[in-house]
XYZ file of C-alpha atoms in Angstrom:
611
model
C -61.961 21.109 -29.341
C -59.065 20.665 -26.704
C -59.192 22.775 -23.597
C -57.135 23.927 -20.988
C -56.936 26.807 -17.955
C -53.939 28.406 -16.702
C -53.400 27.441 -12.792
C -53.635 31.050 -12.202
C -56.988 31.270 -12.786
C -57.922 29.349 -9.329
C -57.099 28.927 -5.990
C -55.452 26.687 -4.049
C -52.078 24.907 -3.957
C -51.009 23.198 -7.518
C -52.574 20.105 -6.033
C -55.638 21.354 -5.393
C -55.755 23.536 -8.871
C -54.839 20.067 -10.550
C -57.515 18.199 -8.984
C -60.267 20.383 -9.486
C -59.663 21.400 -13.196
C -59.768 17.182 -13.628
C -62.233 17.119 -11.705
C -64.793 19.187 -14.252
C -63.395 17.901 -17.536
C -60.262 19.921 -18.947
C -57.764 18.295 -21.517
C -55.083 19.958 -20.023
C -53.495 23.146 -18.000
C -50.881 25.732 -18.189
C -48.449 25.791 -15.477
C -47.883 29.152 -14.183
C -44.641 29.296 -12.655
C -45.409 30.703 -8.995
C -47.615 27.795 -8.959
C -44.491 25.460 -9.204
C -42.385 27.910 -6.979
C -44.285 27.422 -4.323
C -44.940 23.925 -4.522
C -43.814 21.465 -2.661
C -44.037 18.939 -5.172
C -40.977 18.222 -7.486
C -41.612 18.468 -11.298
C -41.419 14.703 -11.651
C -44.201 14.413 -9.202
C -46.296 17.075 -10.830
C -46.063 15.439 -14.149
C -46.619 12.228 -12.344
C -49.915 13.779 -11.027
C -50.985 14.915 -14.465
C -50.433 11.809 -16.252
C -52.756 9.856 -13.078
C -55.768 12.349 -13.598
C -55.333 12.271 -17.522
C -54.273 16.141 -17.764
C -51.884 17.037 -19.977
C -49.523 20.031 -18.976
C -50.054 22.173 -22.319
C -47.748 25.613 -21.442
C -45.296 27.109 -19.207
C -45.657 30.457 -18.557
C -44.471 33.245 -18.527
C -40.639 33.877 -19.688
C -40.699 38.427 -19.339
C -38.591 41.050 -20.380
C -35.878 39.207 -23.234
C -35.874 40.715 -26.226
C -34.634 44.600 -27.288
C -31.726 44.342 -24.866
C -28.642 44.924 -24.586
C -25.883 42.322 -25.354
C -25.233 41.971 -21.938
C -28.469 41.502 -20.807
C -29.624 39.062 -23.468
C -26.201 36.909 -22.419
C -28.060 36.995 -18.689
C -31.602 36.302 -20.171
C -30.235 33.084 -22.257
C -29.223 32.188 -19.399
C -32.646 31.997 -17.255
C -34.149 31.032 -20.698
C -32.093 27.697 -20.222
C -32.643 26.716 -16.412
C -36.364 27.320 -17.750
C -35.887 24.864 -20.754
C -34.407 22.339 -18.346
C -36.870 22.630 -16.082
C -39.960 22.118 -18.988
C -38.008 19.077 -19.807
C -38.326 17.157 -15.983
C -42.027 18.936 -16.534
C -42.689 17.325 -20.054
C -43.732 20.592 -21.382
C -42.792 21.408 -24.748
C -44.442 24.796 -25.302
C -43.111 28.128 -23.311
C -44.986 31.411 -23.296
C -42.890 34.210 -24.664
C -44.585 37.966 -23.747
C -43.049 40.973 -25.899
C -40.895 42.389 -23.353
C -42.423 45.400 -20.844
C -39.705 46.047 -18.353
C -35.715 46.327 -19.861
C -36.093 46.886 -23.214
C -34.532 49.597 -24.592
C -34.151 49.257 -28.510
C -37.124 49.570 -30.339
C -36.083 48.002 -33.588
C -37.734 44.373 -35.018
C -34.710 43.455 -36.266
C -33.055 43.296 -33.231
C -35.832 41.411 -31.799
C -35.686 39.357 -34.446
C -32.611 38.045 -33.924
C -33.063 38.067 -30.306
C -35.539 35.881 -30.288
C -34.093 33.755 -33.216
C -30.847 33.246 -30.498
C -33.668 31.754 -28.532
C -34.929 29.733 -30.469
C -31.529 28.398 -31.167
C -30.990 27.213 -27.193
C -34.782 26.000 -27.378
C -34.115 23.748 -29.992
C -31.707 21.536 -27.968
C -34.462 21.069 -25.617
C -36.993 20.049 -27.973
C -38.965 23.861 -26.957
C -41.240 25.869 -28.854
C -42.179 29.838 -27.778
C -45.064 31.195 -28.186
C -44.694 34.849 -28.294
C -47.120 37.027 -27.106
C -47.798 41.088 -27.916
C -48.580 42.270 -23.750
C -51.261 45.224 -24.219
C -48.714 47.265 -22.305
C -45.771 46.121 -24.109
C -42.918 49.161 -24.239
C -42.313 47.994 -27.994
C -44.521 45.156 -29.521
C -48.216 45.670 -28.114
C -50.686 44.362 -31.153
C -50.841 40.175 -32.091
C -49.792 42.023 -36.017
C -46.602 43.211 -34.501
C -45.924 40.188 -32.978
C -46.954 38.156 -36.225
C -44.549 40.089 -38.174
C -41.369 39.584 -35.728
C -42.092 35.633 -35.805
C -42.281 35.653 -39.637
C -38.373 37.442 -39.561
C -37.260 35.505 -36.820
C -38.236 32.453 -39.804
C -37.985 29.814 -37.023
C -39.852 26.350 -37.063
C -40.065 26.460 -33.513
C -40.907 30.020 -32.991
C -44.990 31.044 -33.309
C -47.660 33.176 -32.060
C -49.403 32.591 -28.646
C -52.822 35.088 -29.392
C -54.506 36.365 -26.254
C -58.564 37.162 -26.295
C -57.714 39.700 -23.750
C -54.408 41.772 -24.935
C -56.355 41.861 -28.658
C -59.550 43.291 -27.527
C -58.921 45.148 -24.697
C -56.807 47.668 -27.252
C -59.891 47.376 -29.118
C -57.986 45.861 -32.200
C -60.153 43.580 -35.101
C -59.561 40.805 -34.448
C -59.998 39.640 -38.533
C -56.708 39.067 -39.920
C -56.005 36.001 -37.759
C -57.537 34.796 -40.412
C -54.304 35.673 -42.691
C -52.109 33.738 -40.326
C -51.778 30.027 -40.823
C -52.902 28.189 -38.404
C -49.475 26.309 -37.941
C -47.575 29.276 -36.649
C -50.838 29.739 -33.628
C -48.792 27.674 -31.305
C -51.390 28.703 -28.488
C -54.471 30.723 -27.880
C -55.508 32.531 -24.640
C -59.246 33.030 -23.615
C -60.435 35.772 -21.389
C -63.880 38.243 -21.246
C -63.845 41.163 -19.372
C -66.451 44.072 -18.221
C -65.985 47.092 -20.053
C -64.581 49.918 -17.875
C -62.854 52.672 -18.885
C -59.243 52.410 -17.017
C -55.532 51.791 -17.394
C -55.353 48.146 -18.952
C -52.527 46.761 -16.919
C -54.907 47.035 -13.806
C -58.228 46.037 -15.950
C -55.681 43.183 -16.865
C -54.773 41.530 -13.590
C -57.991 42.344 -11.550
C -61.635 42.331 -13.649
C -60.733 39.624 -16.525
C -63.879 36.684 -16.419
C -64.228 33.970 -18.531
C -66.088 34.039 -22.320
C -70.035 35.347 -21.625
C -69.679 36.864 -18.488
C -68.120 40.122 -19.985
C -68.639 43.382 -22.292
C -65.570 41.409 -25.134
C -67.129 39.510 -28.497
C -65.465 36.349 -28.406
C -67.557 34.522 -30.605
C -66.067 36.754 -33.567
C -62.313 36.634 -32.070
C -62.853 32.208 -32.039
C -64.738 32.666 -35.759
C -61.935 34.098 -37.142
C -59.576 31.908 -35.384
C -61.452 28.973 -36.863
C -60.591 30.626 -40.255
C -57.207 30.639 -39.636
C -56.899 26.737 -39.638
C -55.864 26.545 -36.242
C -56.068 23.126 -34.913
C -54.238 23.497 -31.384
C -55.563 24.020 -27.595
C -57.790 26.670 -26.314
C -56.959 27.426 -23.108
C -58.013 30.049 -20.284
C -55.873 32.870 -18.496
C -58.202 34.789 -15.971
C -56.421 36.874 -13.307
C -59.294 38.442 -11.424
C -59.558 38.713 -7.785
C -62.811 37.083 -6.700
C -62.359 34.114 -8.826
C -58.925 33.627 -7.271
C -60.559 33.985 -3.869
C -63.073 31.098 -4.682
C -64.703 27.687 -4.607
C -61.738 25.742 -7.088
C -63.801 23.397 -8.441
C -67.143 25.730 -8.685
C -64.475 28.081 -10.822
C -62.993 25.336 -12.802
C -66.701 24.038 -13.601
C -67.642 27.812 -14.556
C -64.800 27.813 -16.488
C -65.310 24.898 -19.012
C -68.346 25.326 -18.866
C -67.739 29.131 -20.734
C -65.684 27.345 -23.542
C -68.454 25.051 -24.029
C -71.014 27.698 -24.538
C -68.160 29.822 -26.371
C -67.840 26.395 -28.821
C -71.844 26.393 -29.183
C -71.995 30.248 -30.606
C -68.970 30.064 -32.563
C -70.295 26.944 -34.404
C -73.463 28.838 -35.200
C -71.719 31.505 -36.496
C -69.429 29.494 -38.784
C -72.462 27.416 -39.893
C -70.781 25.024 -42.478
C -67.717 26.470 -42.877
C -64.813 24.102 -42.031
C -63.505 23.891 -38.693
C -60.649 22.300 -37.675
C -60.831 22.929 -33.915
C -63.935 20.719 -34.074
C -66.219 22.845 -32.108
C -68.602 21.115 -30.225
C -72.223 22.223 -30.606
C -75.049 22.359 -27.782
C -78.245 21.567 -28.012
C -80.872 23.306 -29.219
C -81.122 26.324 -26.765
C -84.865 26.572 -25.726
C -86.587 29.637 -25.634
C -88.574 30.127 -21.867
C -92.011 30.641 -22.259
C -92.754 31.187 -18.827
C -92.447 30.855 -15.104
C -94.174 27.094 -14.234
C -93.797 28.143 -10.566
C -91.964 29.333 -7.649
C -90.826 27.068 -4.711
C -90.993 27.909 -1.511
C -88.599 26.007 1.254
C -89.684 26.626 4.541
C -90.440 24.569 8.186
C -93.227 26.514 8.941
C -95.922 26.833 6.093
C -98.600 29.026 8.228
C -96.723 31.945 7.529
C -96.272 31.610 4.079
C -99.639 30.509 3.699
C -101.352 33.201 4.965
C -99.219 35.625 3.006
C -100.418 34.100 -0.111
C -104.525 34.155 1.073
C -103.879 37.554 1.862
C -102.396 38.379 -1.910
C -105.699 36.491 -3.413
C -104.134 32.735 -3.876
C -106.275 29.561 -3.625
C -105.042 26.525 -1.690
C -104.997 23.662 -4.405
C -104.384 21.066 -2.081
C -101.789 18.779 -0.377
C -99.697 16.752 -3.021
C -100.557 13.092 -2.871
C -97.475 11.514 -1.125
C -95.064 14.761 0.220
C -95.241 17.591 2.177
C -96.154 20.029 -0.126
C -98.511 22.471 -1.114
C -99.784 24.394 -4.103
C -100.892 27.516 -4.351
C -102.675 29.543 -6.940
C -103.715 32.903 -8.556
C -104.337 33.250 -11.912
C -101.214 31.873 -13.967
C -99.035 32.309 -10.641
C -98.534 29.299 -8.865
C -96.506 28.932 -5.250
C -95.297 25.601 -3.959
C -94.874 25.549 -0.314
C -91.950 22.591 0.409
C -91.348 21.671 4.155
C -89.191 18.614 2.777
C -85.766 19.205 4.213
C -86.175 22.375 5.835
C -85.514 21.968 9.900
C -84.154 25.349 11.064
C -85.790 26.658 7.725
C -87.658 29.889 8.140
C -88.408 30.679 4.544
C -86.099 30.397 1.483
C -86.859 30.409 -2.013
C -85.461 26.859 -3.398
C -86.456 26.686 -6.861
C -88.442 27.438 -9.578
C -90.032 25.945 -12.994
C -89.706 26.765 -16.270
C -92.215 25.947 -19.568
C -90.057 25.150 -22.987
C -91.483 24.115 -26.384
C -89.303 20.612 -25.274
C -88.113 19.954 -21.701
C -85.819 17.061 -22.727
C -83.454 18.835 -25.234
C -83.374 21.456 -22.553
C -82.176 19.481 -19.951
C -80.394 18.051 -22.152
C -78.456 21.164 -22.994
C -78.206 22.032 -19.277
C -76.472 18.640 -19.023
C -73.823 19.625 -21.544
C -73.115 22.265 -19.722
C -72.381 20.149 -16.701
C -75.263 21.437 -14.862
C -75.809 18.739 -11.838
C -79.158 17.433 -11.668
C -81.425 17.592 -8.956
C -82.443 13.521 -8.263
C -86.420 13.983 -8.048
C -87.885 10.469 -6.878
C -92.019 9.944 -7.912
C -94.718 7.700 -8.375
C -94.830 6.128 -12.164
C -98.316 8.012 -12.536
C -96.086 10.943 -11.788
C -94.859 13.638 -14.346
C -90.904 13.202 -15.030
C -89.353 16.554 -13.946
C -86.107 16.996 -15.111
C -84.008 19.587 -12.459
C -80.019 20.929 -12.480
C -79.162 23.120 -10.143
C -77.315 26.509 -10.079
C -74.291 27.818 -8.905
C -76.315 29.590 -6.413
C -78.365 26.297 -5.572
C -81.747 27.338 -6.414
C -83.082 23.905 -8.071
C -84.638 24.817 -11.813
C -86.898 22.243 -13.587
C -88.257 22.415 -17.022
C -91.718 21.382 -17.858
C -93.028 20.801 -21.544
C -96.958 21.300 -22.886
C -95.905 18.309 -24.520
C -95.419 16.931 -21.109
C -97.791 13.796 -20.361
C -100.003 14.500 -17.777
C -99.379 17.719 -15.706
C -97.660 18.075 -12.186
C -100.265 20.530 -10.665
C -102.990 17.267 -11.115
C -100.847 15.196 -8.293
C -101.918 17.463 -5.911
C -105.570 17.872 -4.152
C -108.456 19.640 -4.935
C -108.909 22.943 -2.866
C -110.648 25.778 -3.207
C -112.316 27.125 -6.241
C -110.201 30.385 -8.052
C -111.806 32.950 -6.272
C -113.674 35.059 -9.749
C -112.189 38.194 -8.579
C -108.767 37.417 -8.427
C -106.272 40.143 -9.137
C -103.308 38.362 -9.691
C -101.781 37.605 -13.217
C -98.943 35.320 -12.823
C -95.356 35.403 -11.588
C -93.396 38.744 -13.318
C -89.584 37.944 -11.756
C -88.157 36.408 -9.297
C -85.107 37.677 -6.976
C -82.200 35.538 -6.095
C -79.428 36.616 -3.725
C -76.155 35.497 -5.211
C -72.459 35.092 -3.304
C -70.229 37.732 -3.571
C -67.872 34.713 -5.236
C -70.601 33.544 -7.469
C -72.007 36.040 -9.301
C -70.553 35.816 -12.816
C -71.094 32.151 -12.739
C -74.717 32.188 -11.978
C -75.011 34.841 -15.062
C -73.288 32.241 -16.979
C -75.544 29.942 -15.885
C -78.629 31.339 -16.475
C -77.740 32.722 -19.860
C -76.675 30.021 -21.387
C -78.802 26.874 -19.586
C -82.428 29.192 -20.151
C -81.765 31.330 -23.467
C -81.708 34.664 -21.181
C -80.336 37.936 -21.716
C -78.157 39.586 -19.624
C -79.466 43.342 -19.324
C -76.942 46.032 -18.253
C -77.022 46.270 -14.806
C -77.078 48.824 -11.946
C -75.820 48.975 -9.039
C -78.247 50.441 -5.289
C -77.003 51.850 -2.329
C -78.642 49.923 0.795
C -77.661 50.655 4.801
C -75.754 46.730 3.952
C -73.560 48.169 1.607
C -73.739 48.469 -2.327
C -76.172 45.782 -3.825
C -75.221 44.763 -7.579
C -78.232 44.435 -9.417
C -78.054 41.626 -13.077
C -82.019 41.324 -14.515
C -81.442 38.465 -17.296
C -85.001 38.341 -19.441
C -86.725 37.005 -22.330
C -86.906 39.321 -25.133
C -90.412 39.167 -24.160
C -90.614 39.865 -20.420
C -92.311 36.254 -20.170
C -89.597 35.190 -17.684
C -86.997 37.696 -15.305
C -84.561 36.996 -13.036
C -83.003 39.702 -11.007
C -80.176 38.284 -9.404
C -78.454 40.762 -6.736
C -74.537 40.228 -5.537
C -75.105 39.714 -1.864
C -72.635 42.448 -0.420
C -69.110 41.194 0.800
C -68.723 40.383 4.335
C -72.534 39.230 4.870
C -71.800 35.520 3.976
C -69.102 33.424 4.922
C -69.056 30.441 2.225
C -69.265 30.096 -0.971
C -72.970 28.056 -0.560
C -75.769 30.225 -1.799
C -76.297 33.056 1.269
C -80.121 33.144 2.526
C -79.388 35.477 5.272
C -79.744 38.240 2.196
C -83.791 38.511 1.565
C -85.303 37.303 -1.637
C -88.290 37.733 -3.513
C -90.857 36.377 -5.780
C -93.191 39.490 -7.541
C -96.287 38.774 -9.372
C -98.549 41.196 -11.033
C -101.566 42.278 -11.475
C -103.519 44.806 -13.513
C -104.995 47.015 -9.929
C -102.527 47.353 -7.907
C -104.843 49.673 -5.958
C -107.685 47.030 -5.336
C -105.334 44.216 -4.610
C -103.604 46.142 -1.889
C -106.809 47.117 -0.141
C -108.151 43.301 -0.662
C -105.176 42.696 1.154
C -104.953 45.293 3.884
C -108.629 44.003 4.895
C -107.336 40.530 4.899
C -105.080 41.849 8.072
C -101.318 41.768 5.509
C -98.860 43.959 7.249
C -96.804 45.826 4.192
C -93.467 47.546 4.090
C -93.871 50.800 5.689
C -92.641 53.167 3.505
C -91.013 56.325 5.324
C -92.752 59.656 4.872
C -89.855 61.500 3.123
C -90.492 59.224 0.424
C -93.618 60.682 -0.857
C -92.443 64.525 -0.449
C -89.867 63.478 -2.947
C -92.209 61.609 -4.781
C -94.438 64.772 -4.514
C -90.921 66.921 -6.086
C -90.299 64.855 -8.968
C -93.799 64.201 -10.159
C -96.976 66.021 -11.272
C -99.071 63.989 -8.692
C -102.613 64.836 -7.047
C -103.131 64.881 -3.311
C -105.697 62.519 -4.240
C -102.923 59.730 -5.776
C -100.366 60.648 -3.145
C -103.044 60.431 -0.710
C -103.862 56.744 -1.733
C -99.738 55.886 -2.402
C -99.365 56.972 0.890
C -102.344 54.877 2.386
C -101.336 52.007 1.399
C -97.181 52.148 1.512
C -96.853 51.877 -2.552
C -94.477 52.870 -4.400
C -93.832 55.201 -7.994
C -91.990 55.701 -10.830
C -92.173 56.557 -14.595
C -90.780 56.671 -17.683
C -91.165 57.788 -20.863
C -93.477 54.218 -21.723
C -95.292 54.349 -18.706
C -95.857 54.160 -14.714
C -95.137 51.968 -12.437
C -96.384 50.844 -9.221
C -95.357 48.306 -6.963
C -95.554 47.160 -2.576
C -93.962 44.499 -0.581
C -95.082 42.575 2.054
C -93.320 41.825 5.134
C -90.226 39.490 5.219
C -90.639 35.580 6.566
C -87.198 34.444 7.299
C -85.081 35.521 4.171
C -88.301 35.777 1.274
C -90.475 38.523 0.994
C -93.622 39.272 -1.696
C -93.585 42.136 -4.603
C -96.604 42.785 -6.366
C -96.612 45.584 -9.496
C -98.157 46.463 -11.892
C -97.423 47.916 -15.208
C -98.965 50.228 -17.105
C -98.768 52.167 -20.962
C -95.604 49.798 -21.592
C -93.492 50.401 -18.571
C -90.776 47.482 -18.682
C -88.331 48.048 -15.730
C -88.064 47.022 -12.023
C -88.599 50.912 -10.220
C -84.886 51.030 -9.752
C -85.082 54.770 -7.860
C -87.500 53.125 -4.955
C -84.553 49.925 -4.377
C -83.288 51.847 -1.673
C -85.991 52.826 -0.300
C -87.057 49.411 -0.085
C -83.785 47.956 1.290
C -83.721 50.724 4.106
C -87.278 49.855 5.061
C -86.187 46.483 5.762
C -83.103 47.338 7.372
C -84.907 49.484 9.745
C -87.700 46.912 10.694
C -85.017 44.202 10.794
C -82.963 46.952 13.181
C -86.283 47.488 15.591
C -87.124 43.547 15.652
C -83.877 43.220 16.678
C -82.615 40.602 14.176
């Protein structure tokens, strides 16, 4: 499939945008008129740059407010159009986007619309220009794709066809099924945009909240299936209006866009099965089910602080790596790596994690096809090969397989034996902080490369601002990631901000025994305010003894229709802390009502410490 992207999607100058799109791997771009107007480059220079970069210039857009007007306005519109057609010749672009009239139309008559567009088409023929007519969702008289198709049929000119935009169709709740009835050769251009499901006016929704495919709530797979069934074989482009994207790193955003198109092609191809596909949608290597966490890695220049926390929680030191300054600690099925490589000035941070999959080679091939940058890893000949990739938030993700030759943990020296009373069972979830610019990109990355499902997000108040949280998980809960967006203003750059705390949550079947063990080992828990327990007593029928134990051990409590959730937090070291959880009787959440308590307690602790 030939891919394109509108320059309005991303930040920077026109030259910056073209360089980023070429680097990401797009086939072409749409030139948004405003980007050209403010550029110091002449149309000829833009065309020459595109040639050097190997980018086609696919569409000039937008041409607004043309049809449904009086004769005097029409004559002015035709003069305006002729200037644009001449400009397009200089750029080497042969297709213009004509949006349905929003502001100047005064005549609600399809015959008038068709006749006026026919006159525009006759003018366009002199410049070898094609017109792609698009129904804007808020168009004054034409606002559905089927209405625009009727008008194109009435115009009946070979150089007039449709532009189909998924946002304008799906935001209105229109069914895209009839796209398959439109002859593919009369669809001149296709633009894709996803969006979160929101209740607001469609114009504001469109102008500020569009996202790339797979990052919102629209069924774009279904849209693509009907597009393929039309016989369309042209360009599929992205047109995203998003305030965050237009403030973000231009290369990151371009890569995110192309990744979304690659992901969408694979999903649509799977739905189509053996049907004819003139778009030649790509198929990705088979998605591998995530079987569980292999390990979590903490990077620190001072391993003793993290080692002490792990020992207090009941982890056992299994030894130092035979070649590297790396320690392995285990408890039950949980493995924690403490890495002091490249850690000067790093107090403590989550640097990566491992995922167990049936076939690590296929998993790595899929990640590579989704444009995930590989993480180089040096190894000796007798050490296991681990294939890793860097996520948009800079976390390093490595795949391992039960079929892999050897086991990486055998590369560590033998430490003390696992205690018989080991209470930690394994890693339940990992919570990662996300820069506000990279949140949507990270959600798509982790769902597409790790085959995780996105659960409805939540928002949690904190003294630092509103924290948006998104859980990604396998259906069986073996792998769970919680992504927390860093409140805007706490970070300065697109790269991951480790000033915002992250954590590793381990699970147990006896949190009270584990907490008592940790206390006896000298662990300092995050202090929970008394007001919390008074509120707890009002909400739940807990005995005095139960409340006393919760207070004593700084345990937090939640309950739903399935069961009970108990958890506690360690003190924060650097930008990491640990959580211990116990799920009882089918409870499957994360204690969301307690998140504001945790955030406020951490803020107060940092304030008193002078941080």
